[in-house]
Amino acid sequence: MSETTKSLNFIEQIVEEDLVNGYTKDELRFRFPPEPNGYLHIGHASSICLNFGLGLRYNAPVNLRFDDTNPAKEEQEFVDAIKKDVAWLGYKWDTERYASDYFQQLYDWAVELIKKGKAYVDDQSSEEMALQKGTPTQPGTNSPNRDRSIEENLQLFEKMKNGDFEEGTHVLRAKIDMGSSNMLMRDPIMYRILHKAHHRTNTDWCIYPMYDWTHGESDYIEQVSHSFCTLEFAMHRELYNWFLDQVYDENKIRPKQREFARRNLSHTVVSKRKLAQLVEKGVVKSWDDPRMPTISGLRRRGYTPEAIRNFTDAIGIAKRDNLIDVSLLEFQVRDHLNKVAPRVMGVLDPLKVVITNYPEGEVEWLDAENNPEDESAGSRKVPFSREFYIEKEDFREEANKKFFRLKLGKEVRLKNAYIIKAESCTKDTDGNIIEVQCTYDPKSKSGSGTEESLRKVKGTLHWVSIKHAVQAEVRLYDRLFTDESPDTHKDKDFMEFVNPDSLKIITAYVEPHLKEAKIGDRVQFQRMGYFCVDPDTTAGKLVFNRTVGLRDSWAKIAQK
Ligand code: ATP
Ligand code: MG
């Protein structure tokens, strides 16, 4: 997480300039403000790393603020999931805040605005108000309710609050300018009536403040110095400032809104609404399905917090919206897992091999290095016996010179074990090879001599002793969408691009010590990729998710 050696991004430059122009370091305060209406996704990771990264850089507090102003869509489940995800990414918030904690203060300020003649109750239908809104090139027209008396406004607003009116019948609007060139300034709605219980304030309120009214005032209440949000809020900045002007005390910190670009990832969607659709329609099993670009899905898939942080660091903060290729994320995952994931052997598509000159019933426990990238990872013992599995694709009866795996009459080394030579094979009635008979060279045992004294052969295969193998369910994942940018097509819904083959379930055979593997453990199946133990694992059933392949093989396949 050390960023000191890198050049400053434009957000950091803004903070640096503010430090020169009057802010002191201890006045800096940031926040990450999720709306608890879904699980966090990889796009949010950029915002989390940005805000918490600034906190670390400047040793400044960062609040985790839930923007919970819409009781219709928000739930405690999402609050809990968001906290878990931010913590898992490795960040500590200063305080946990909720916009709903400020409902009373926001209400009191709204009353003040009414008293100053800067807000009014409108009881027109939403259609009528929409007609008066104007267009980007034409000014709007004033509501007939715009000049209600302060007295009447106060009474109506109180009645709204007391639940005397039906939903949708009244709103409180800021009295700004129906002729403004910024449509958001044309008397925006501050409050609406919603007769719905809120996950925290329950039925205390039946009027709920709108996002624009809530967000900036919450920043101000928390004395946040910099409020960073995504570009779609650029036009809202004028309104953010207008609302602040109404309550601002010169002796306090005045929060500053600045915008950065949303991060979009290829072959997926990063919008909670769309991700919710995938869950609701059963395209995926849950929010944390390993195919989802949610933080919880990536965690379950086996991604590490370090890899996600390195990814957001590598792609940086941009001023314009852009699409990041998912292979960049996978690169970081591979890079980190290479350093930390123990190597093990697992056969995904088994073919039986018998060594005809190896004594029946004999078992040797051979030394196997856990991680060539990390000496401290030590070694383990793997059982070797007369019958074992190799990958089907690792044997051919005949093949050209470039095939360094097992073929009839040729030799390969078995990882951590002996050199074997394929002598013959057996086929079923359909002509499928079902067994390979080999002989082994007893003097070729790995580690039994110096590097030089051991005979060398070109290919090395992984294998698992049949008698000792543990069965595991392995879930192989492919891209969730067949299109690079599924939600940018004008004439097609993103759901049309769902990849029907994004999940394939197979039975694999793995080393016996993996029986002890715990949920969340990450390993490299040598030559096959990185895998992670899934929470569906039980005492009798081991389940692995394939996290990522060893190389970016998908890109090659896609080009074929
Ligand atoms: P979604 O469309 O997925 O619901 P959102 O912006 O409505 O996204 P919030 O919970 O309001 O979700 O977002 C919390 C913070 O994360 C905001 O500051 C928002 O700007 C930021 N954020 C959300 N999506 C992205 C993204 N794709 N890239 C960068 N930042 C993002
Ligand atoms: Mg939102």
Short mmCIF file of C-alpha atoms in Angstrom, two decimals, residues 90-469:
data_model
loop_
_atom_site.label_atom_id
_atom_site.label_comp_id
_atom_site.label_asym_id
_atom_site.label_seq_id
_atom_site.Cartn_x
_atom_site.Cartn_y
_atom_site.Cartn_z
CA GLY A 90 -7.75 -4.21 4.58
CA TYR A 91 -9.11 -0.81 5.58
CA LYS A 92 -10.16 0.60 8.94
CA TRP A 93 -12.77 3.32 9.10
CA ASP A 94 -12.61 5.99 11.76
CA THR A 95 -16.34 5.97 12.56
CA GLU A 96 -19.35 4.22 11.15
CA ARG A 97 -21.97 6.77 10.18
CA TYR A 98 -25.45 6.74 8.73
CA ALA A 99 -27.20 9.52 6.89
CA SER A 100 -30.29 8.37 8.78
CA ASP A 101 -28.60 9.55 12.00
CA TYR A 102 -28.95 13.05 10.60
CA PHE A 103 -32.65 12.93 9.70
CA GLN A 104 -33.59 15.22 12.60
CA GLN A 105 -30.83 17.75 11.81
CA LEU A 106 -31.76 17.69 8.13
CA TYR A 107 -35.40 18.25 9.03
CA ASP A 108 -34.52 21.18 11.28
CA TRP A 109 -32.43 22.75 8.54
CA ALA A 110 -35.28 22.26 6.07
CA VAL A 111 -37.60 24.12 8.43
CA GLU A 112 -35.03 26.94 8.56
CA LEU A 113 -34.95 27.06 4.78
CA ILE A 114 -38.74 27.37 4.69
CA LYS A 115 -38.53 30.19 7.24
CA LYS A 116 -36.00 31.99 5.05
CA GLY A 117 -38.32 31.63 2.06
CA LYS A 118 -35.96 29.17 0.36
CA ALA A 119 -38.12 26.07 0.31
CA TYR A 120 -41.78 25.36 -0.34
CA VAL A 121 -44.26 22.52 -0.33
CA ASP A 122 -45.59 21.54 -3.73
CA ASP A 123 -48.72 19.41 -4.00
CA GLN A 124 -48.94 19.15 -7.75
CA SER A 125 -48.75 15.76 -9.42
CA SER A 126 -45.34 14.62 -10.57
CA GLU A 127 -46.57 14.88 -14.19
CA GLU A 128 -47.44 18.54 -13.71
CA MET A 129 -44.08 19.24 -12.17
CA ALA A 130 -42.31 17.41 -14.98
CA LEU A 131 -44.08 19.62 -17.53
CA GLN A 132 -42.88 22.74 -15.75
CA LYS A 133 -39.31 21.49 -15.61
CA GLY A 134 -38.41 22.73 -19.10
CA THR A 135 -35.65 21.20 -21.18
CA PRO A 136 -31.88 21.70 -21.21
CA THR A 137 -32.39 24.49 -23.77
CA GLN A 138 -35.67 25.91 -22.47
CA PRO A 139 -36.20 27.37 -19.02
CA GLY A 140 -38.82 25.87 -16.75
CA THR A 141 -41.88 27.63 -15.39
CA ASN A 142 -42.66 28.39 -11.79
CA SER A 143 -44.97 26.15 -9.82
CA PRO A 144 -48.23 27.84 -8.79
CA ASN A 145 -47.26 26.81 -5.24
CA ARG A 146 -43.92 28.56 -5.33
CA ASP A 147 -45.15 31.62 -3.50
CA ARG A 148 -47.09 29.99 -0.73
CA SER A 149 -46.75 31.85 2.57
CA ILE A 150 -44.06 30.72 4.97
CA GLU A 151 -46.77 29.93 7.52
CA GLU A 152 -48.62 27.66 5.13
CA ASN A 153 -45.39 25.93 4.06
CA LEU A 154 -44.44 25.27 7.68
CA GLN A 155 -47.86 23.79 8.39
CA LEU A 156 -47.87 21.62 5.28
CA PHE A 157 -44.36 20.37 5.87
CA GLU A 158 -45.24 19.43 9.43
CA LYS A 159 -48.29 17.57 8.18
CA MET A 160 -46.10 15.74 5.66
CA LYS A 161 -43.88 14.72 8.55
CA ASN A 162 -46.80 13.66 10.72
CA GLY A 163 -48.07 11.28 8.09
CA ASP A 164 -51.22 13.23 7.27
CA PHE A 165 -50.71 12.86 3.52
CA GLU A 166 -50.55 9.98 1.10
CA GLU A 167 -47.33 9.02 -0.68
CA GLY A 168 -46.68 11.08 -3.78
CA THR A 169 -49.09 13.89 -2.90
CA HIS A 170 -46.64 16.45 -1.52
CA VAL A 171 -42.95 17.23 -1.79
CA LEU A 172 -40.70 19.88 -0.29
CA ARG A 173 -38.74 21.77 -2.95
CA ALA A 174 -35.82 24.13 -2.71
CA LYS A 175 -36.68 27.53 -4.16
CA ILE A 176 -33.74 28.18 -6.42
CA ASP A 177 -34.23 29.10 -10.06
CA MET A 178 -36.59 27.56 -12.63
CA GLY A 179 -34.63 29.39 -15.32
CA SER A 180 -31.23 27.97 -14.41
CA SER A 181 -29.24 26.46 -17.24
CA ASN A 182 -28.54 23.56 -14.87
CA MET A 183 -31.76 21.58 -14.74
CA LEU A 184 -30.82 20.24 -11.30
CA MET A 185 -31.13 23.80 -9.94
CA ARG A 186 -34.75 24.13 -11.07
CA ASP A 187 -36.35 23.88 -7.65
CA PRO A 188 -35.13 20.35 -6.85
CA ILE A 189 -37.04 18.10 -4.50
CA MET A 190 -35.64 17.91 -0.96
CA TYR A 191 -38.21 15.61 0.65
CA ARG A 192 -40.77 13.08 -0.43
CA ILE A 193 -43.36 11.10 1.47
CA LEU A 194 -42.74 7.37 1.84
CA HIS A 195 -44.87 5.35 4.21
CA LYS A 196 -42.22 2.71 4.59
CA ALA A 197 -40.28 1.40 7.55
CA HIS A 198 -36.55 2.19 7.44
CA HIS A 199 -34.02 -0.47 8.45
CA ARG A 200 -32.68 1.79 11.18
CA THR A 201 -35.25 4.50 11.99
CA ASN A 202 -38.15 2.10 11.61
CA THR A 203 -41.41 4.10 11.36
CA ASP A 204 -40.07 7.29 12.98
CA TRP A 205 -40.22 9.08 9.66
CA CYS A 206 -42.54 9.03 6.72
CA ILE A 207 -40.72 11.77 4.85
CA TYR A 208 -37.29 10.97 3.51
CA PRO A 209 -34.62 13.44 2.33
CA MET A 210 -33.38 13.20 -1.26
CA TYR A 211 -29.78 12.28 -2.06
CA ASP A 212 -28.66 15.78 -3.05
CA TRP A 213 -30.03 17.37 0.09
CA THR A 214 -28.57 14.64 2.27
CA HIS A 215 -25.14 14.05 0.86
CA GLY A 216 -23.46 17.42 1.18
CA GLU A 217 -25.07 18.20 4.51
CA SER A 218 -23.87 14.82 5.85
CA ASP A 219 -20.35 15.66 4.66
CA TYR A 220 -20.68 18.98 6.48
CA ILE A 221 -22.00 17.42 9.70
CA GLU A 222 -19.05 15.02 9.69
CA GLN A 223 -16.68 17.85 8.73
CA VAL A 224 -15.40 15.93 5.76
CA SER A 225 -12.88 18.07 3.90
CA HIS A 226 -13.04 16.31 0.51
CA SER A 227 -16.05 14.55 -0.88
CA PHE A 228 -14.97 12.49 -3.88
CA CYS A 229 -17.66 11.05 -6.08
CA THR A 230 -18.06 9.71 -9.59
CA LEU A 231 -18.46 11.88 -12.67
CA GLU A 232 -22.22 11.64 -12.98
CA PHE A 233 -22.35 13.98 -9.98
CA ALA A 234 -20.40 16.75 -11.69
CA MET A 235 -23.61 18.60 -12.56
CA HIS A 236 -24.79 18.12 -8.96
CA ARG A 237 -21.84 20.08 -7.63
CA GLU A 238 -23.64 23.41 -8.07
CA LEU A 239 -26.55 22.11 -6.01
CA TYR A 240 -24.19 20.57 -3.44
CA ASN A 241 -22.71 24.03 -2.98
CA TRP A 242 -26.09 25.80 -2.88
CA PHE A 243 -27.32 23.50 -0.12
CA LEU A 244 -24.07 24.04 1.80
CA ASP A 245 -24.40 27.81 1.46
CA GLN A 246 -27.72 27.62 3.34
CA VAL A 247 -26.22 26.11 6.48
CA TYR A 248 -22.51 26.92 6.32
CA ASP A 249 -20.78 28.47 9.33
CA GLU A 250 -17.53 30.20 8.36
CA ASN A 251 -15.65 28.77 11.31
CA LYS A 252 -16.19 25.25 10.14
CA ILE A 253 -14.71 23.12 7.41
CA ARG A 254 -16.51 23.49 4.13
CA PRO A 255 -16.54 20.15 2.29
CA LYS A 256 -15.43 20.18 -1.31
CA GLN A 257 -16.96 17.89 -3.91
CA ARG A 258 -14.71 16.68 -6.70
CA GLU A 259 -15.38 14.00 -9.28
CA PHE A 260 -13.45 11.10 -10.79
CA ALA A 261 -14.32 8.54 -13.43
CA ARG A 262 -16.24 5.38 -12.80
CA ARG A 263 -14.29 2.19 -13.34
CA ASN A 264 -15.92 -0.34 -15.62
CA LEU A 265 -14.58 -3.85 -16.01
CA SER A 266 -14.79 -5.79 -19.26
CA HIS A 267 -17.10 -8.81 -19.65
CA THR A 268 -19.20 -7.85 -16.67
CA VAL A 269 -21.50 -5.17 -15.28
CA VAL A 270 -20.73 -2.92 -12.33
CA SER A 271 -24.04 -1.57 -11.19
CA LYS A 272 -25.77 -2.84 -8.08
CA ARG A 273 -29.13 -2.67 -9.82
CA LYS A 274 -27.97 -4.90 -12.66
CA LEU A 275 -26.12 -7.26 -10.33
CA ALA A 276 -29.31 -7.54 -8.27
CA GLN A 277 -31.11 -8.58 -11.44
CA LEU A 278 -28.61 -11.41 -12.02
CA VAL A 279 -29.31 -12.69 -8.51
CA GLU A 280 -33.09 -12.26 -8.69
CA LYS A 281 -33.39 -13.95 -12.07
CA GLY A 282 -31.22 -16.87 -10.94
CA VAL A 283 -28.46 -16.28 -13.52
CA VAL A 284 -26.08 -16.64 -10.59
CA LYS A 285 -26.74 -18.31 -7.25
CA SER A 286 -26.12 -15.37 -4.95
CA TRP A 287 -24.43 -11.99 -4.58
CA ASP A 288 -21.24 -13.85 -3.66
CA ASP A 289 -21.37 -16.28 -6.56
CA PRO A 290 -17.74 -16.58 -7.72
CA ARG A 291 -18.75 -15.35 -11.18
CA MET A 292 -19.95 -12.02 -9.78
CA PRO A 293 -17.72 -8.92 -9.88
CA THR A 294 -18.78 -8.23 -6.30
CA ILE A 295 -16.06 -8.05 -3.65
CA SER A 296 -17.73 -11.01 -1.93
CA GLY A 297 -17.85 -12.97 -5.19
CA LEU A 298 -14.18 -12.27 -5.90
CA ARG A 299 -13.30 -13.30 -2.34
CA ARG A 300 -15.18 -16.57 -2.73
CA ARG A 301 -13.48 -17.11 -6.06
CA GLY A 302 -10.12 -16.92 -4.29
CA TYR A 303 -8.97 -13.38 -5.16
CA THR A 304 -6.87 -11.74 -2.46
CA PRO A 305 -7.31 -8.23 -1.03
CA GLU A 306 -3.70 -7.52 -2.03
CA ALA A 307 -4.45 -8.39 -5.65
CA ILE A 308 -7.51 -6.13 -5.72
CA ARG A 309 -5.61 -3.26 -4.12
CA ASN A 310 -2.71 -3.71 -6.53
CA PHE A 311 -5.19 -3.71 -9.40
CA THR A 312 -6.85 -0.44 -8.37
CA ASP A 313 -3.43 1.03 -7.79
CA ALA A 314 -2.24 -0.04 -11.24
CA ILE A 315 -5.28 1.32 -13.11
CA GLY A 316 -5.17 4.55 -11.12
CA ILE A 317 -7.75 7.30 -10.92
CA ALA A 318 -9.03 8.72 -14.18
CA LYS A 319 -10.91 11.81 -15.31
CA ARG A 320 -12.88 10.04 -18.01
CA ASP A 321 -15.02 6.91 -17.85
CA ASN A 322 -13.29 3.91 -19.29
CA LEU A 323 -13.38 0.15 -19.65
CA ILE A 324 -10.64 -1.81 -17.94
CA ASP A 325 -9.87 -5.25 -19.32
CA VAL A 326 -10.56 -7.94 -16.74
CA SER A 327 -7.28 -9.61 -17.70
CA LEU A 328 -5.50 -6.80 -15.82
CA LEU A 329 -7.26 -7.85 -12.66
CA GLU A 330 -6.49 -11.51 -13.35
CA PHE A 331 -2.85 -10.62 -13.88
CA GLN A 332 -2.68 -9.14 -10.37
CA VAL A 333 -4.43 -12.15 -8.89
CA ARG A 334 -1.99 -14.54 -10.55
CA ASP A 335 0.96 -12.38 -9.55
CA HIS A 336 0.00 -12.41 -5.88
CA LEU A 337 -1.10 -16.03 -5.69
CA ASN A 338 2.17 -17.08 -7.30
CA LYS A 339 3.91 -15.70 -4.21
CA VAL A 340 1.59 -17.05 -1.56
CA ALA A 341 -0.32 -20.10 -2.79
CA PRO A 342 1.13 -23.51 -1.86
CA ARG A 343 1.67 -25.88 -4.79
CA VAL A 344 -0.24 -29.12 -4.75
CA MET A 345 -1.16 -31.78 -7.27
CA GLY A 346 -4.69 -32.27 -8.52
CA VAL A 347 -5.87 -34.09 -11.61
CA LEU A 348 -8.95 -32.56 -13.21
CA ASP A 349 -9.53 -35.02 -16.05
CA PRO A 350 -8.14 -38.35 -14.90
CA LEU A 351 -6.48 -41.11 -16.92
CA LYS A 352 -5.27 -44.20 -15.06
CA VAL A 353 -1.60 -45.15 -15.29
CA VAL A 354 -0.12 -48.42 -14.00
CA ILE A 355 3.62 -48.98 -13.47
CA THR A 356 4.08 -52.63 -14.29
CA ASN A 357 7.51 -52.96 -12.67
CA TYR A 358 6.57 -51.20 -9.40
CA PRO A 359 5.79 -53.58 -6.52
CA GLU A 360 2.11 -54.05 -5.81
CA GLY A 361 1.01 -52.74 -2.44
CA GLU A 362 4.09 -50.57 -1.96
CA VAL A 363 3.71 -46.92 -0.97
CA GLU A 364 6.48 -44.32 -0.82
CA TRP A 365 5.98 -40.94 0.80
CA LEU A 366 7.95 -38.52 -1.32
CA ASP A 367 9.14 -35.00 -0.51
CA ALA A 368 7.35 -32.20 -2.32
CA GLU A 369 8.27 -28.54 -2.12
CA ASN A 370 5.32 -26.32 -1.13
CA ASN A 371 6.31 -23.17 -2.94
CA PRO A 372 9.43 -22.61 -5.07
CA GLU A 373 8.79 -18.83 -4.70
CA ASP A 374 8.89 -19.02 -0.92
CA GLU A 375 11.43 -21.23 0.89
CA SER A 376 9.77 -20.63 4.23
CA ALA A 377 6.71 -22.50 2.95
CA GLY A 378 8.60 -25.77 3.55
CA SER A 379 7.70 -29.14 2.11
CA ARG A 380 5.20 -31.96 2.51
CA LYS A 381 5.01 -35.70 1.77
CA VAL A 382 2.99 -37.09 -1.10
CA PRO A 383 2.19 -40.79 -1.49
CA PHE A 384 3.40 -42.63 -4.58
CA SER A 385 2.18 -46.08 -5.60
CA ARG A 386 1.79 -48.43 -8.55
CA GLU A 387 -1.43 -46.82 -9.85
CA PHE A 388 -2.05 -43.14 -10.29
CA TYR A 389 -3.92 -40.59 -12.37
CA ILE A 390 -2.52 -38.14 -14.84
CA GLU A 391 -4.45 -35.65 -17.00
CA LYS A 392 -5.99 -37.23 -20.08
CA GLU A 393 -4.49 -34.52 -22.24
CA ASP A 394 -1.01 -35.45 -21.00
CA PHE A 395 -0.93 -38.75 -22.87
CA ARG A 396 -1.00 -39.49 -26.59
CA GLU A 397 -0.25 -42.70 -28.40
CA GLU A 398 1.63 -40.75 -31.00
CA ALA A 399 2.63 -37.13 -31.19
CA ASN A 400 5.14 -34.90 -32.86
CA LYS A 401 8.43 -33.78 -31.34
CA LYS A 402 6.92 -30.72 -29.69
CA PHE A 403 4.74 -32.86 -27.43
CA PHE A 404 6.89 -33.14 -24.30
CA ARG A 405 4.32 -35.08 -22.36
CA LEU A 406 3.76 -38.82 -22.26
CA LYS A 407 3.65 -40.80 -25.50
CA LEU A 408 4.25 -44.45 -26.29
CA GLY A 409 7.92 -45.40 -26.11
CA LYS A 410 8.93 -42.06 -24.56
CA GLU A 411 9.81 -40.88 -21.08
CA VAL A 412 8.58 -38.12 -18.77
CA ARG A 413 9.27 -37.24 -15.17
CA LEU A 414 6.51 -37.44 -12.61
CA LYS A 415 6.75 -34.35 -10.42
CA ASN A 416 8.55 -35.11 -7.14
CA ALA A 417 8.86 -38.79 -8.19
CA TYR A 418 10.34 -40.97 -10.94
CA ILE A 419 10.91 -41.05 -14.67
CA ILE A 420 8.41 -43.30 -16.39
CA LYS A 421 8.15 -44.67 -19.90
CA ALA A 422 4.86 -45.43 -21.65
CA GLU A 423 4.84 -49.02 -22.97
CA SER A 424 1.26 -49.67 -24.02
CA CYS A 425 -2.30 -48.54 -23.50
CA THR A 426 -5.78 -50.05 -23.21
CA LYS A 427 -8.90 -48.75 -24.94
CA ASP A 428 -12.60 -49.23 -24.37
CA THR A 429 -14.92 -50.46 -27.12
CA ASP A 430 -15.36 -46.87 -28.38
CA GLY A 431 -11.64 -46.48 -28.82
CA ASN A 432 -11.13 -44.19 -25.82
CA ILE A 433 -7.88 -44.71 -23.96
CA ILE A 434 -8.71 -45.86 -20.44
CA GLU A 435 -5.36 -46.98 -19.09
CA VAL A 436 -1.68 -46.52 -19.82
CA GLN A 437 0.91 -49.11 -18.84
CA CYS A 438 4.37 -47.79 -18.00
CA THR A 439 7.66 -48.87 -16.56
CA TYR A 440 9.69 -46.71 -14.19
CA ASP A 441 13.37 -46.16 -13.61
CA PRO A 442 13.98 -46.85 -9.89
CA LYS A 443 17.22 -44.84 -9.98
CA SER A 444 15.57 -41.63 -11.12
CA LYS A 445 13.81 -40.63 -7.90
CA SER A 446 13.61 -36.85 -7.45
CA GLY A 447 15.94 -35.55 -4.79
CA SER A 448 17.85 -38.83 -4.61
CA GLY A 449 21.05 -37.43 -6.07
CA THR A 450 22.63 -34.20 -7.17
CA GLU A 451 21.00 -32.28 -10.00
CA GLU A 452 23.77 -33.49 -12.34
CA SER A 453 23.60 -37.16 -11.39
CA LEU A 454 19.87 -37.29 -12.16
CA ARG A 455 18.88 -38.09 -15.69
CA LYS A 456 16.96 -35.28 -17.37
CA VAL A 457 13.88 -35.61 -19.52
CA LYS A 458 11.95 -32.80 -21.16
CA GLY A 459 8.45 -33.13 -19.73
CA THR A 460 7.25 -33.16 -16.13
CA LEU A 461 3.72 -34.23 -15.26
CA HIS A 462 1.61 -33.91 -12.15
CA TRP A 463 -0.15 -37.02 -10.85
CA VAL A 464 -2.12 -38.33 -7.89
CA SER A 465 -1.89 -41.85 -6.42
CA ILE A 466 -5.29 -43.47 -7.00
CA LYS A 467 -5.39 -45.31 -3.69
CA HIS A 468 -4.71 -42.08 -1.77
CA ALA A 469 -6.54 -39.55 -3.90
#
